[in-house]
mmCIF file of C-alpha atoms in Angstrom:
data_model
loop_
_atom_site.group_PDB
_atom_site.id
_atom_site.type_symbol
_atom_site.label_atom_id
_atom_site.label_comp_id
_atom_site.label_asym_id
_atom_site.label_seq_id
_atom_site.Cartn_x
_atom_site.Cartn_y
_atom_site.Cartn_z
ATOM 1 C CA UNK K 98 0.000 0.000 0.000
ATOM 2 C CA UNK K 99 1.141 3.462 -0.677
ATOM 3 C CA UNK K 100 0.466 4.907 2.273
ATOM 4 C CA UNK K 101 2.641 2.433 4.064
ATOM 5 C CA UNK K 102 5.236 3.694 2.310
ATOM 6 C CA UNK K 103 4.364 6.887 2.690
ATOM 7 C CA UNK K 104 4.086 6.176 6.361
ATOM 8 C CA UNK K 105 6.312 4.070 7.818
ATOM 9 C CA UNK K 106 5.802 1.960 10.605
ATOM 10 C CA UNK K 107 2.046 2.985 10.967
ATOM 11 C CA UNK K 108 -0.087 0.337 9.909
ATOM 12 C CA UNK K 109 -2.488 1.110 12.700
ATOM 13 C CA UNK K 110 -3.023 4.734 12.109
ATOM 14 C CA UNK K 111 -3.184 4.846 8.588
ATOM 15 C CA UNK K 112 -5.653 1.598 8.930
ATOM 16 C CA UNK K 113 -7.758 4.726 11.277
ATOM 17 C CA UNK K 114 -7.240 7.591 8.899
ATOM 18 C CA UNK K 115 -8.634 4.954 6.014
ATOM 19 C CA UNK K 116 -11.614 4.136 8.095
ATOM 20 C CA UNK K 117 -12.529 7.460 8.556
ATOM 21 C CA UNK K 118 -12.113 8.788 5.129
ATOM 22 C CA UNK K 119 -14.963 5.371 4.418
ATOM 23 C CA UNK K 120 -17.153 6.745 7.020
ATOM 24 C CA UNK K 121 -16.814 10.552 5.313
ATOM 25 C CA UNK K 122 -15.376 12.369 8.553
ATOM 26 C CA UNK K 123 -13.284 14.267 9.542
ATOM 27 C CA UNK K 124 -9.675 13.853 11.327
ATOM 28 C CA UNK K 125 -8.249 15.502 13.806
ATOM 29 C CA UNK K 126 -4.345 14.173 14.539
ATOM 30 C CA UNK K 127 -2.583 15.479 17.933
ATOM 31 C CA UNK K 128 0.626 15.205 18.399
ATOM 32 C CA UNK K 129 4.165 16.471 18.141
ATOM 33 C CA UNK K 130 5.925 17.886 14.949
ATOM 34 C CA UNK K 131 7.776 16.196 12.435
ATOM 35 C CA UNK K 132 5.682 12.397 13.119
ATOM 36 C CA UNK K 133 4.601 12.518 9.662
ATOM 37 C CA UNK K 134 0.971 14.248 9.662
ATOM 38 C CA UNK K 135 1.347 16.218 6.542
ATOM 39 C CA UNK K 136 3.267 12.947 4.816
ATOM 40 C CA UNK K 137 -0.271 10.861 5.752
ATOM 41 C CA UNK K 138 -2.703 13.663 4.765
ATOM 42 C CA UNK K 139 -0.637 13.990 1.082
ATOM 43 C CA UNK K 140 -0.634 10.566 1.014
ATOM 44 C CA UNK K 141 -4.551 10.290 1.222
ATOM 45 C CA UNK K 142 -5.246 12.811 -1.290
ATOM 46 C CA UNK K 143 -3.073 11.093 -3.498
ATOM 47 C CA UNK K 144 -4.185 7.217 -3.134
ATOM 48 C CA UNK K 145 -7.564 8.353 -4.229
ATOM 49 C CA UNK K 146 -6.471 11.187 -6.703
ATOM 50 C CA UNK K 147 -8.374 13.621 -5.261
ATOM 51 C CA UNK K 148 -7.176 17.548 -4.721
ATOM 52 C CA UNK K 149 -5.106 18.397 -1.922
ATOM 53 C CA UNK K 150 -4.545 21.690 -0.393
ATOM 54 C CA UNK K 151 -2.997 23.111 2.833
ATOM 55 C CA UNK K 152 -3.655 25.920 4.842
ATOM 56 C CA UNK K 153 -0.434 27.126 7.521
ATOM 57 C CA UNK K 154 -2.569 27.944 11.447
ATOM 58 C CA UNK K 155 -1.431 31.576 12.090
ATOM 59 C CA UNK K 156 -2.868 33.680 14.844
ATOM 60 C CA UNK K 157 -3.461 36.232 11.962
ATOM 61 C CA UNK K 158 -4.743 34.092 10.107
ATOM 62 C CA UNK K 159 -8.296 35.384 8.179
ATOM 63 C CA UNK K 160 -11.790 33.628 7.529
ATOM 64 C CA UNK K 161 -11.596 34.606 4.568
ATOM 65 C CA UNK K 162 -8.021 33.082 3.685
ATOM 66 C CA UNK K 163 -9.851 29.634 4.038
ATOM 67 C CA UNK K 164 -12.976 30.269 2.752
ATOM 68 C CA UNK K 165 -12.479 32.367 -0.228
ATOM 69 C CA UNK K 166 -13.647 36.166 -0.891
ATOM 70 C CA UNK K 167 -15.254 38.141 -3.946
ATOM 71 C CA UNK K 168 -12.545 40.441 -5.252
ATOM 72 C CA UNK K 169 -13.573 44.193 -5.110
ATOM 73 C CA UNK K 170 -12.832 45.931 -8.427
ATOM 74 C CA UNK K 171 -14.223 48.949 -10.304
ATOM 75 C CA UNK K 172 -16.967 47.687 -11.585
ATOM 76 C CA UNK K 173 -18.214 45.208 -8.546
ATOM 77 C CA UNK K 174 -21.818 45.752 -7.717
ATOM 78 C CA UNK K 175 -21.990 45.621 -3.590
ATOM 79 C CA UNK K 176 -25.556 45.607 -3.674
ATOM 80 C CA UNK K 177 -26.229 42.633 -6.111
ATOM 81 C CA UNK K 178 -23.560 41.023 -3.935
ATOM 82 C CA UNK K 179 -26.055 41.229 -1.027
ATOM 83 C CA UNK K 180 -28.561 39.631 -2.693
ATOM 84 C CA UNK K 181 -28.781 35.894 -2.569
ATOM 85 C CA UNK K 182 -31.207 35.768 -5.618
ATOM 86 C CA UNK K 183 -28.377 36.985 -7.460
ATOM 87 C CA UNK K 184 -26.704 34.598 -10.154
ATOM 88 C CA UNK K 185 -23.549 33.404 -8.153
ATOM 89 C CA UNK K 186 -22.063 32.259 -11.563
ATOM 90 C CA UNK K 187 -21.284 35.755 -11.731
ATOM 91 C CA UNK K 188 -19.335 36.578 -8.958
ATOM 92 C CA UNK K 189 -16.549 37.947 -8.431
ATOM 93 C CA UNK K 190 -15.327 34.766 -6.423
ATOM 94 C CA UNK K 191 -11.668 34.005 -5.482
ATOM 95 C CA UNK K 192 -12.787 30.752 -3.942
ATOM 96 C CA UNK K 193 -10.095 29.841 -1.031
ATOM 97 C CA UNK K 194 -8.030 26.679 -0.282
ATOM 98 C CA UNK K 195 -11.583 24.646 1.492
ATOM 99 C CA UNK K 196 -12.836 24.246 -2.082
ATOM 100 C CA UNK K 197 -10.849 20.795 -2.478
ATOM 101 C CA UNK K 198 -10.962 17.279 -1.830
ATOM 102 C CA UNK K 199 -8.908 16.921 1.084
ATOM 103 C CA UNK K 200 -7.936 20.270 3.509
ATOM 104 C CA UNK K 201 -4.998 19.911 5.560
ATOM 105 C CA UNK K 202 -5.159 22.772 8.173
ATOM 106 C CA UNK K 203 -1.799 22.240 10.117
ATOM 107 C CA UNK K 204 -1.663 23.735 13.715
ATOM 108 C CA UNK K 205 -5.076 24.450 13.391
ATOM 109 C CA UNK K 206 -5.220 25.660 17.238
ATOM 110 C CA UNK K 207 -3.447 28.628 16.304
ATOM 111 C CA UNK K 208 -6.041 30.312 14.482
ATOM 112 C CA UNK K 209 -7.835 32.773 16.388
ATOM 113 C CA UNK K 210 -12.182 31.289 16.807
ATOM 114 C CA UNK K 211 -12.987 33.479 14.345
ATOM 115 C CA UNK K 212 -11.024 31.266 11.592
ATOM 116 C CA UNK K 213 -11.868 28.090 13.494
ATOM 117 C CA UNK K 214 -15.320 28.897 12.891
ATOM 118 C CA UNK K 215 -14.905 29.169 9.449
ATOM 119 C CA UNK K 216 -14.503 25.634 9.103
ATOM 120 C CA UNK K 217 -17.275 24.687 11.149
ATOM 121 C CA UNK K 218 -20.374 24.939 8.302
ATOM 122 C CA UNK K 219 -17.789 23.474 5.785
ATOM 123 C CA UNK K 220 -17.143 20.758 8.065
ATOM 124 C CA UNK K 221 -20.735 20.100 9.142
ATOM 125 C CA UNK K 222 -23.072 21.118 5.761
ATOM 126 C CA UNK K 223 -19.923 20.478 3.247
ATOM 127 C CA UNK K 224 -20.643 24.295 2.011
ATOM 128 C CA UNK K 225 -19.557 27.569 2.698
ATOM 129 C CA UNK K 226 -21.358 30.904 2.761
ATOM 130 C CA UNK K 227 -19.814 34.433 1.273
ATOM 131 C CA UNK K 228 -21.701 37.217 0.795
ATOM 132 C CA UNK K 229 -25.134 35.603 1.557
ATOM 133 C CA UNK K 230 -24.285 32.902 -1.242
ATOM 134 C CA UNK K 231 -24.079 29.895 -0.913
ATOM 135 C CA UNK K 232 -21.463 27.220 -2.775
ATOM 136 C CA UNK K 233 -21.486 23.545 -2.389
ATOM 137 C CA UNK K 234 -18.008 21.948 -1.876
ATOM 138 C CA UNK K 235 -16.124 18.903 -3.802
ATOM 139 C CA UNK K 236 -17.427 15.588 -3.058
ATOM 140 C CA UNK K 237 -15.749 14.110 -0.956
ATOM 141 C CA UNK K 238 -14.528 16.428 1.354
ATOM 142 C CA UNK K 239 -11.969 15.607 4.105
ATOM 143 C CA UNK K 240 -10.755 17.966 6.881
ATOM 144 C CA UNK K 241 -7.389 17.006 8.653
ATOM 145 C CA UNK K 242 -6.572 18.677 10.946
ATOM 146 C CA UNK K 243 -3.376 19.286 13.622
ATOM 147 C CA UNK K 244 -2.781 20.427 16.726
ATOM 148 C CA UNK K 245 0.628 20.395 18.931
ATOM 149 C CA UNK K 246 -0.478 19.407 22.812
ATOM 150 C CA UNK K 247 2.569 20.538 24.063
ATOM 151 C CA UNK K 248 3.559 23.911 22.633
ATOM 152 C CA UNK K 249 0.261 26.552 23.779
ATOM 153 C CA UNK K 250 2.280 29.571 23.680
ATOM 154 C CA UNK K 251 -0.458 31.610 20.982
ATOM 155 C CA UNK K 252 -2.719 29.000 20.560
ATOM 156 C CA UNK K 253 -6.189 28.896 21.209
ATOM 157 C CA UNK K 254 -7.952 25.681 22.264
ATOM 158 C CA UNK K 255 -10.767 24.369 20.036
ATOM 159 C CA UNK K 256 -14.085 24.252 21.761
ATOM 160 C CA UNK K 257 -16.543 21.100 21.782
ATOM 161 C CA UNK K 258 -18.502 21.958 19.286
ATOM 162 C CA UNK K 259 -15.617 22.242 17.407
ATOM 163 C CA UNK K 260 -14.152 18.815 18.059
ATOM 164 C CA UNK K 261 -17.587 17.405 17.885
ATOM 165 C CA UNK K 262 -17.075 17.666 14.371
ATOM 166 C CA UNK K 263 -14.214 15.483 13.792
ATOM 167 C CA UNK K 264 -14.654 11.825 13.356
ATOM 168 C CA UNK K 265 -11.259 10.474 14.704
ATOM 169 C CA UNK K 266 -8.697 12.274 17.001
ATOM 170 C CA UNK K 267 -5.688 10.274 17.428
ATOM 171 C CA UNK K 268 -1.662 10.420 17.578
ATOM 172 C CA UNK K 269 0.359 8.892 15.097
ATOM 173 C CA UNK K 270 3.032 8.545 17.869
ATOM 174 C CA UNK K 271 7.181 8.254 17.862
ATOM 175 C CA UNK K 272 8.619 5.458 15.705
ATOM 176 C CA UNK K 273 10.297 2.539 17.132
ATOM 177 C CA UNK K 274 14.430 1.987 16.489
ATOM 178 C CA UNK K 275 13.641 -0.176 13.692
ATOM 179 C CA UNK K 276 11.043 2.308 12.124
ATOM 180 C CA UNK K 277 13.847 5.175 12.500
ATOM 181 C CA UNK K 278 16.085 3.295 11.033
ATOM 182 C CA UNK K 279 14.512 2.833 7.873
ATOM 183 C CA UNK K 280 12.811 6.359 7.686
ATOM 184 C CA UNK K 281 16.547 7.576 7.488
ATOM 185 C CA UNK K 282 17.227 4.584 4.887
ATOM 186 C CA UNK K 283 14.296 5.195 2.514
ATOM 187 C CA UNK K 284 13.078 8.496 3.376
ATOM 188 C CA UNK K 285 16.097 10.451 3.807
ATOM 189 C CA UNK K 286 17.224 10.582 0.072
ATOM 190 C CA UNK K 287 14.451 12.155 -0.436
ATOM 191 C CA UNK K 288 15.109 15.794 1.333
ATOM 192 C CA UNK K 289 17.602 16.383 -2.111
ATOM 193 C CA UNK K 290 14.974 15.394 -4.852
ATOM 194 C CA UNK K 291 13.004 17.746 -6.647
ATOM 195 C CA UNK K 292 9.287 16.193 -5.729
ATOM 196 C CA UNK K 293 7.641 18.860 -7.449
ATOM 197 C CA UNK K 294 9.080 18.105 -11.167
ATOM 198 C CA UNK K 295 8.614 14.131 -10.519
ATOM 199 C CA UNK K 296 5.440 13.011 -11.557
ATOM 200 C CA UNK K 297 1.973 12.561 -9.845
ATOM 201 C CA UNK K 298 1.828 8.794 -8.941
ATOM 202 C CA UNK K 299 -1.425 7.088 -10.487
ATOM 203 C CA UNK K 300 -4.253 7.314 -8.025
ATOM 204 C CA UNK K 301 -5.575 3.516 -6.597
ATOM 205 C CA UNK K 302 -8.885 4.703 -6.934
ATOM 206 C CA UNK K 303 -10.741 7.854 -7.970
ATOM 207 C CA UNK K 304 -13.010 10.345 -6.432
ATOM 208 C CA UNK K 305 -16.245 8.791 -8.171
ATOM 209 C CA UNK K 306 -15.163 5.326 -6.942
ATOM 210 C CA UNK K 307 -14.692 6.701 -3.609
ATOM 211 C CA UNK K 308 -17.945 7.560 -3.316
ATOM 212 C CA UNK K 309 -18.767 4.412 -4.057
ATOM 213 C CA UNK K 310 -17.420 2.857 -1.477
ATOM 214 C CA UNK K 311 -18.709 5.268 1.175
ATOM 215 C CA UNK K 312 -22.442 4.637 0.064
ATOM 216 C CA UNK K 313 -21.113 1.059 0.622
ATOM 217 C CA UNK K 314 -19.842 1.523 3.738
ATOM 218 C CA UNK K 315 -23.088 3.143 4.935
ATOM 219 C CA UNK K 316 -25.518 0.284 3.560
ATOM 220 C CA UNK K 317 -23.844 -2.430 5.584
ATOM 221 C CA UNK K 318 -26.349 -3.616 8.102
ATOM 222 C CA UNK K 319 -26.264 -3.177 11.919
ATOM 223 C CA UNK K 320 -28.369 -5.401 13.964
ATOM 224 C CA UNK K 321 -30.461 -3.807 16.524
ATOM 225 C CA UNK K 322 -27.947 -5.300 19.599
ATOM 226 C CA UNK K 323 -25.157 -3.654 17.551
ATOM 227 C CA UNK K 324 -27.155 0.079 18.009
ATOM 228 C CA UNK K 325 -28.372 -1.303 21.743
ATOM 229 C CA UNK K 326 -24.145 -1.383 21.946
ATOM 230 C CA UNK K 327 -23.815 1.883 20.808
ATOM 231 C CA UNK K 328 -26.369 3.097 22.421
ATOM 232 C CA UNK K 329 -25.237 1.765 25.900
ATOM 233 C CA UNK K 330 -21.497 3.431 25.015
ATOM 234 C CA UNK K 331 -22.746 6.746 24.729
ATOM 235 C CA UNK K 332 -25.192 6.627 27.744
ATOM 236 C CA UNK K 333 -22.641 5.455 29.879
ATOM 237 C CA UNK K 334 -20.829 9.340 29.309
ATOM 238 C CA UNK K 335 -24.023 10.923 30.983
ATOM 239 C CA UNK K 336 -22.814 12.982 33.692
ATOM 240 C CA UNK K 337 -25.817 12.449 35.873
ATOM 241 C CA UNK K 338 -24.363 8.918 35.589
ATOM 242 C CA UNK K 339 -21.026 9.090 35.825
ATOM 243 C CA UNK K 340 -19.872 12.147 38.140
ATOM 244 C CA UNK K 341 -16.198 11.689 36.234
ATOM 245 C CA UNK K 342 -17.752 13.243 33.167
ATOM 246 C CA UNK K 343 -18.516 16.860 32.836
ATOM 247 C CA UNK K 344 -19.944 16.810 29.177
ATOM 248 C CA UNK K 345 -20.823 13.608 27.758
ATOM 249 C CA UNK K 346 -20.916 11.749 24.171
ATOM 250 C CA UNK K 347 -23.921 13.501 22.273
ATOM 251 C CA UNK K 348 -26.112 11.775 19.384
ATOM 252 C CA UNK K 349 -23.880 13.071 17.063
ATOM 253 C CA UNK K 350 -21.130 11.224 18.627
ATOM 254 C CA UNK K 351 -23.412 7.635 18.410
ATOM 255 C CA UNK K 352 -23.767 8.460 14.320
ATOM 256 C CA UNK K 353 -19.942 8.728 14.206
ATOM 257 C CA UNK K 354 -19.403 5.681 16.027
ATOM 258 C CA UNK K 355 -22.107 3.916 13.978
ATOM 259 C CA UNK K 356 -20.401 5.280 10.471
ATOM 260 C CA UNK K 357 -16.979 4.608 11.674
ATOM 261 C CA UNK K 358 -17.974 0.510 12.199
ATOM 262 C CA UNK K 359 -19.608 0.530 9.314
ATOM 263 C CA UNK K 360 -16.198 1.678 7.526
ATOM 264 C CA UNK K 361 -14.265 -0.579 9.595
ATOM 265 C CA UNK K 362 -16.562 -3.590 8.806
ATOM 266 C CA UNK K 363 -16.076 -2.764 4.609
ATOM 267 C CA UNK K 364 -12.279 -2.341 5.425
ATOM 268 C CA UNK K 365 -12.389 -5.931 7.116
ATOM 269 C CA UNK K 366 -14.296 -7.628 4.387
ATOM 270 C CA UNK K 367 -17.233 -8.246 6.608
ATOM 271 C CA UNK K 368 -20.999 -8.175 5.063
ATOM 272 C CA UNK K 369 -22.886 -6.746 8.501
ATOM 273 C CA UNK K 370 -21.342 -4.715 11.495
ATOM 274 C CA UNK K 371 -20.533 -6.330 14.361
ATOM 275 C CA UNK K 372 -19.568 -5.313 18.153
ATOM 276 C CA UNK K 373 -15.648 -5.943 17.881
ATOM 277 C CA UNK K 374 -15.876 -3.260 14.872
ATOM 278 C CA UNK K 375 -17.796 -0.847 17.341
ATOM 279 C CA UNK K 376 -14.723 -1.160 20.011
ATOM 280 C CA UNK K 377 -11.932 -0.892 17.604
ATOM 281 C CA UNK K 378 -13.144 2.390 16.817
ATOM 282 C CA UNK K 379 -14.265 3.729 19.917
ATOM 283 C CA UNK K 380 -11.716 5.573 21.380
ATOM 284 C CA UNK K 381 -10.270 7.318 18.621
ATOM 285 C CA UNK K 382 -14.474 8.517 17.653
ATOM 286 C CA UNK K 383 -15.296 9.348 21.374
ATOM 287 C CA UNK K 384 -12.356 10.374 23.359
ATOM 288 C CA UNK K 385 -12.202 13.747 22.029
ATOM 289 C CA UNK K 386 -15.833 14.248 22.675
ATOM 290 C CA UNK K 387 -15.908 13.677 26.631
ATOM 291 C CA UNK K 388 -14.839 16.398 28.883
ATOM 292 C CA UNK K 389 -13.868 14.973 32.468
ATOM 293 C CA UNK K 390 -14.478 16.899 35.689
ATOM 294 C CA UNK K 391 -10.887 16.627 36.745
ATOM 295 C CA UNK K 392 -8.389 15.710 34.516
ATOM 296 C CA UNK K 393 -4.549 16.074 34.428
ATOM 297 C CA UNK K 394 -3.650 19.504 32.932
ATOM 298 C CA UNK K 395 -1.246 18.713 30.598
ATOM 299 C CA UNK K 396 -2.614 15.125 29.620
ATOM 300 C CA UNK K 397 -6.247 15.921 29.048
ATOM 301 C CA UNK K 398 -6.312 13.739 25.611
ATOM 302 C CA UNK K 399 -4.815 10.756 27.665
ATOM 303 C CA UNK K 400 -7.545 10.724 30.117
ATOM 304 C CA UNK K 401 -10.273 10.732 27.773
ATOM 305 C CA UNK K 402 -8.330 7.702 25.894
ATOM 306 C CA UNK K 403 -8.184 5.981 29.590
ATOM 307 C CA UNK K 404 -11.816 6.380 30.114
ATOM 308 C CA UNK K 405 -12.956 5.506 27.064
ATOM 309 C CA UNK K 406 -11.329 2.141 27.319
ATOM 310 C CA UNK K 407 -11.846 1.803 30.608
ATOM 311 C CA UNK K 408 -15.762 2.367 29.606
ATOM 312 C CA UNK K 409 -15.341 -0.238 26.823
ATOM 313 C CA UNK K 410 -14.537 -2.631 29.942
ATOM 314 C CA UNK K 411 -17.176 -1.004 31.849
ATOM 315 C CA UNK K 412 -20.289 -1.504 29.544
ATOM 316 C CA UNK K 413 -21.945 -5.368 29.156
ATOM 317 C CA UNK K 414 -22.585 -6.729 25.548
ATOM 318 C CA UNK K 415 -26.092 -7.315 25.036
ATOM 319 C CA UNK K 416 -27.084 -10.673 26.164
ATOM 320 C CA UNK K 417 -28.167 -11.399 22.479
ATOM 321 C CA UNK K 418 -24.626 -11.246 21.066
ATOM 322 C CA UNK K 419 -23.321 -12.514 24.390
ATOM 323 C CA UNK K 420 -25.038 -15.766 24.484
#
């Protein structure tokens, strides 16, 4: 596989950031520079041939810059811009780096809320709004996104709804010896070749086929203990039943974990979803969504990944499967 290559050492993670490009979400990778998150978002756009663009998190960074803008000249009407019968064929538009296949917004925590919220009906409705118009974005449409949990200096931290839009949060994590080792072998020639004259590797599939196998993905069946699983999972994260939590897992957060099985049944070769696929997706789908009452300061994302777990220990399989 490409991405393995692409990737080294990271057959788990890339096996996530698969699933959850199959289950049409979002990412949301947290960890420390240099691991390879811009090498595994490049990678995706490029197994699938879709477009891939990148936009740099800057405190100064505008809404705008993402989205797009209409460019003011001499003869721009203001008025017909404020009218959302008018034709938007006509516009003015300099649409912005969001209108592509795959967005990598790197360090996205250092864009002031303003920006962050930018992303938020683009992430949510897969459109964006300028000027009271309204324009659909490429299907599909993948945000990945990165953060740096050590380094807060000028950052400002995303708010729940926020991360309630991502499908996945995870780390990719610090290679082993072995993985080193060959990342200086096989990857290291590569800092003196000229990537941008070499040419664009054939795609394994294309954008219409990956749409495909996302409707796929989201006709596999679920029997009703599988959704009584689910179901239990995101109950359990009720504060008035669990006094750890502060905020629990919403319904949003039971779709997510229903879509992500699905995509990790289809990845598996399976026919129907079952409750292993539900738990090998669980903590990278709900961990992010839980806010704890008391958590360790500077390992907040390792708590939620503890509980989570720990919850998966926690919470019975219906009898049905079970017996």
């Amino acid at each position: 596989m490409r991405l393995e290559r692409e990737v080294l050492g990271k057959q788990r993670e890339i096996a996530l950031a698969l699933t959850c490009l199959l289950a049409d979400g979002h990412l949301l990778l947290e960890d420390l520079p240099g691991l390879g998150k811009t090498r595994l978002a490049a990678g995706l756009a490029a197994a699938f041939g879709g477009d891939f663009q990148r936009v740099q998190g800057t405190p100064d960074l505008l809404p705008s810059d993402v989205t797009g803008s209409v460019v003011f000249g001499r003869d721009t009407d203001v008025v017909r811009l404020l009218d959302p019968a008018a034709r938007r064929e006509d516009l003015p538009l300099r649409r912005g780096p969001v209108f592509t296949n795959i967005l990598l917004c790197d360090e996205l925590n250092r864009t002031p809320p303003r920006t962050q919220s930018a992303l938020l009906e683009a992430m949510e409705e897969r459109q964006v709004t300028i000027f009271s118009h309204t324009f659909a974005l490429p299907d599909p449409f993948l945000v990945i996104a990165t953060q740096n949990p050590v380094d807060l200096d000028g950052t400002y931290r995303l708010p729940e709804a926020q991360l309630d839009r991502f499908l996945m949060r995870f780390a990719l994590g610090r290679p082993d010896t072995a993985t080193l080792g060959r990342i200086l072998t096989e990857l290291g020639p590569e800092r003196r070749t000229d990537r941008r004259s070499a040419a664009r590797p054939v795609a394994d599939v294309s954008p219409p086929e990956l749409l495909q196998m996302i409707r796929y993905c989201y006709s596999l069946p679920a029997a009703a203990p599988v959704r009584e699983y689910v179901t239990a999972l995101i109950e359990a994260t009720d504060p008035d039943r669990d006094r750890a939590v502060r905020l629990g897992a919403s319904p949003r957060a039971a779709l997510a974990l229903l879509a992500a099985a699905r995509a990790r049944a289809a990845a598996t070769g399976a026919e129907y979803v079952a409750i292993d696929h539900v738990r090998a997706v669980a903590v990278p789908v709900l961990a992010h969504r839980i806010v704890l009452r008391d958590p360790p300061p500077e390992h907040v994302s390792t708590a939620q990944d503890a509980y989570v777990t720990e919850l998966l220990r926690r919470v019975e399989t219906p009898k049905r499967i079970a017996a």
